[in-house]
Amino acid sequence: NISSVFCSGSRSSKTFKPKKNIPEGSHQYELLKHAEATLGSGNLRMAVMLPEGEDLNEWVAVNTVDFFNQINMLYGTITDFCTEESCPVMSAGPKYEYHWADGTNIKKPIKCSAPKYIDYLMTWVQDQLDDETLFPSKIGVPFPKNFMSVAKTILKRLFRVYAHIYHQHFDPVIQLQEEAHLNTSFKHFIFFVQEFNLIDRRELAPLQELIEKLTSKDR
């Protein structure tokens, strides 16, 4: 089971931001349990498919929360290596540099260090996930019309954290023996966004080779 792997041992104490919990007993919690059970079978292509009779928005919401928690934990393990000195810009290799803007507090993109960028990014995602009008946790409360576009923006930004970890911090990931976790988590993420066409191919360019390598075995 992938999620118990993420929570085992001392790693669970080191998340970057507080973990986002889906309320127990809710339908979304049941969906999360379903996702975990199918992940346990090891077939990621099957695991990302919309369960029969379920609402796509709800399925995307549950998985977006789950990916936030996974990335939160993976980045949490390497924060000591991602500093103002080591990463003065937020990059994913020499060709890709990201500047932060959230459209509300920071309208004009600013150049900032990777730790600062990721802090902005994860705080912004957290605020979206905590917004009951965007991510309703109560049964019967409908998702807003713009839900899918918000979810796409969240996933596009979460991808950048994976891209930064792979390009700039893969050595510590190997030292910490986190490589299998990172690869499984990222592969799950990619299968999910591919299944529902949630991230533009151009955005995935920094990890294109890796994506091809990870997904070619499962065609």
Coordinates of C-alpha atoms in Angstrom, one line a residue, residues 11-200:
R11 CA 9.4 10.2 7.7
S12 CA 5.9 10.9 8.7
S13 CA 7.0 13.5 11.2
K14 CA 8.7 15.6 8.5
T15 CA 6.2 17.2 6.3
F16 CA 6.8 20.6 4.8
K17 CA 3.3 22.0 5.6
P18 CA 0.7 20.4 7.8
K19 CA -0.9 17.4 6.3
K20 CA -4.3 17.9 4.7
N21 CA -6.8 15.4 6.1
I22 CA -9.9 14.2 4.3
P23 CA -12.7 13.9 7.0
E24 CA -13.2 10.3 8.0
G25 CA -16.7 8.9 7.3
S26 CA -17.1 11.2 4.3
H27 CA -17.7 10.0 0.8
Q28 CA -14.3 11.5 -0.2
Y29 CA -12.7 9.4 2.5
E30 CA -14.3 6.3 1.0
L31 CA -12.9 7.3 -2.4
L32 CA -9.4 7.8 -0.9
K33 CA -9.6 4.3 0.6
H34 CA -10.7 3.0 -2.8
A35 CA -7.7 4.7 -4.4
E36 CA -5.3 3.3 -1.8
A37 CA -6.7 -0.2 -2.3
T38 CA -6.3 -0.1 -6.1
L39 CA -2.8 1.4 -5.7
G40 CA -2.0 -1.6 -3.5
S41 CA -2.6 -3.9 -6.5
G42 CA 0.4 -2.2 -8.2
N43 CA -1.4 -1.3 -11.4
L44 CA -1.2 2.4 -11.5
R45 CA -3.1 2.8 -14.8
M46 CA -6.1 1.0 -13.3
A47 CA -5.7 2.9 -10.0
V48 CA -6.2 6.3 -11.5
M49 CA -9.3 5.5 -13.5
L50 CA -12.6 7.1 -12.4
P51 CA -14.4 4.5 -10.3
E52 CA -17.7 3.5 -11.9
G53 CA -20.6 5.9 -11.0
E54 CA -18.4 8.4 -9.3
D55 CA -18.2 12.2 -9.9
L56 CA -15.1 13.3 -11.8
N57 CA -14.8 16.5 -9.8
E58 CA -14.8 14.6 -6.5
W59 CA -12.3 12.0 -7.8
V60 CA -10.0 14.8 -9.0
A61 CA -10.4 16.6 -5.6
V62 CA -9.5 13.6 -3.5
N63 CA -6.5 12.8 -5.6
T64 CA -5.3 16.4 -5.6
V65 CA -5.3 16.4 -1.8
D66 CA -3.5 13.1 -1.8
F67 CA -0.8 14.4 -4.2
F68 CA -0.4 17.6 -2.1
N69 CA 0.2 15.3 0.9
Q70 CA 2.7 13.1 -0.9
I71 CA 4.7 16.1 -2.3
N72 CA 4.5 17.8 1.1
M73 CA 6.2 14.7 2.6
L74 CA 8.7 14.2 -0.2
Y75 CA 9.8 17.8 -0.1
G76 CA 9.8 17.8 3.7
T77 CA 12.5 15.2 3.6
I78 CA 14.9 17.3 1.6
T79 CA 14.3 20.9 2.9
D80 CA 17.7 20.8 4.5
F81 CA 19.3 20.6 1.0
C82 CA 17.0 23.2 -0.6
T83 CA 18.3 26.5 0.7
E84 CA 18.6 30.1 -0.4
E85 CA 22.3 29.4 -1.1
S86 CA 21.9 26.1 -2.9
C87 CA 18.9 27.2 -4.9
P88 CA 18.8 30.9 -5.4
V89 CA 16.3 30.5 -8.3
M90 CA 13.4 28.1 -8.6
S91 CA 14.5 25.9 -11.5
A92 CA 14.1 22.5 -13.1
G93 CA 17.4 22.1 -14.8
P94 CA 19.2 24.9 -16.7
K95 CA 16.4 25.5 -19.3
Y96 CA 13.5 26.0 -16.9
E97 CA 13.1 28.7 -14.3
Y98 CA 9.9 29.5 -12.5
H99 CA 8.8 32.9 -11.2
W100 CA 6.0 33.2 -8.7
A101 CA 2.7 34.9 -9.0
D102 CA -0.7 33.9 -7.5
G103 CA -2.8 36.5 -9.3
T104 CA -4.1 38.0 -6.0
N105 CA -1.3 38.9 -3.5
I106 CA 1.5 38.8 -6.1
K107 CA 0.2 39.8 -9.5
K108 CA 3.4 40.3 -11.3
P109 CA 5.7 37.2 -11.4
I110 CA 8.6 37.6 -9.0
K111 CA 12.0 35.8 -9.2
C112 CA 12.7 34.1 -5.9
S113 CA 14.7 31.3 -4.4
A114 CA 13.4 27.7 -4.7
P115 CA 12.6 27.4 -1.0
K116 CA 10.7 30.7 -1.0
Y117 CA 8.9 29.7 -4.3
I118 CA 7.9 26.3 -2.9
D119 CA 6.8 27.9 0.3
Y120 CA 4.6 30.3 -1.6
L121 CA 3.3 27.5 -3.8
M122 CA 2.5 25.0 -1.1
T123 CA 0.8 27.7 1.0
W124 CA -1.2 28.8 -2.0
V125 CA -2.3 25.2 -2.7
Q126 CA -3.2 24.7 1.0
D127 CA -5.4 27.8 0.9
Q128 CA -7.2 26.4 -2.2
L129 CA -7.7 23.0 -0.5
D130 CA -9.0 24.6 2.7
D131 CA -11.5 26.8 0.8
E132 CA -14.9 25.0 1.2
T133 CA -16.4 26.8 -1.8
L134 CA -13.7 25.3 -4.0
F135 CA -13.1 21.9 -2.3
P136 CA -16.4 21.2 -0.5
S137 CA -16.0 18.4 2.0
K138 CA -19.7 18.2 3.0
I139 CA -21.9 15.8 1.1
G140 CA -24.3 17.3 -1.3
V141 CA -22.4 20.6 -1.6
P142 CA -21.7 21.0 -5.3
F143 CA -18.3 21.8 -6.8
P144 CA -18.0 25.3 -8.3
K145 CA -18.1 25.7 -12.1
N146 CA -14.4 26.7 -12.2
F147 CA -13.3 23.7 -10.1
M148 CA -11.5 21.9 -13.0
S149 CA -9.5 24.9 -14.0
V150 CA -8.4 25.5 -10.3
A151 CA -7.5 21.8 -10.0
K152 CA -5.4 22.0 -13.2
T153 CA -3.5 25.1 -11.9
I154 CA -2.8 23.3 -8.6
L155 CA -1.5 20.2 -10.3
K156 CA 0.6 22.2 -12.8
R157 CA 2.2 23.9 -9.8
L158 CA 2.7 20.7 -7.8
F159 CA 4.4 19.2 -10.8
R160 CA 7.1 22.0 -10.5
V161 CA 8.0 20.7 -7.1
Y162 CA 8.6 17.2 -8.4
A163 CA 10.6 18.8 -11.3
H164 CA 12.8 20.8 -8.9
I165 CA 13.4 17.8 -6.7
Y166 CA 14.4 15.6 -9.6
H167 CA 16.7 18.2 -11.2
Q168 CA 18.3 19.7 -8.2
H169 CA 18.0 17.3 -5.3
F170 CA 18.2 13.8 -6.7
D171 CA 21.4 12.9 -4.9
P172 CA 20.0 13.5 -1.4
V173 CA 16.9 11.6 -2.4
I174 CA 19.1 8.6 -3.2
Q175 CA 21.1 9.1 0.0
L176 CA 17.9 9.1 2.0
Q177 CA 16.7 6.0 0.2
E178 CA 13.6 7.9 -1.0
E179 CA 14.1 7.2 -4.7
A180 CA 11.5 4.4 -4.9
H181 CA 8.9 6.6 -3.1
L182 CA 9.6 9.6 -5.3
N183 CA 9.4 7.5 -8.5
T184 CA 6.2 5.8 -7.4
S185 CA 4.6 9.0 -6.3
F186 CA 5.6 10.8 -9.5
K187 CA 4.5 8.0 -11.7
H188 CA 1.1 7.9 -10.0
F189 CA 0.8 11.6 -10.5
I190 CA 1.7 11.4 -14.2
F191 CA -0.7 8.6 -14.9
F192 CA -3.4 10.6 -13.1
V193 CA -2.9 13.8 -15.0
Q194 CA -2.6 11.9 -18.3
E195 CA -5.8 10.0 -17.7
F196 CA -7.8 13.2 -17.4
N197 CA -5.7 15.5 -19.5
L198 CA -5.0 17.9 -16.6
I199 CA -1.5 19.3 -17.4
D200 CA -0.5 20.7 -20.8

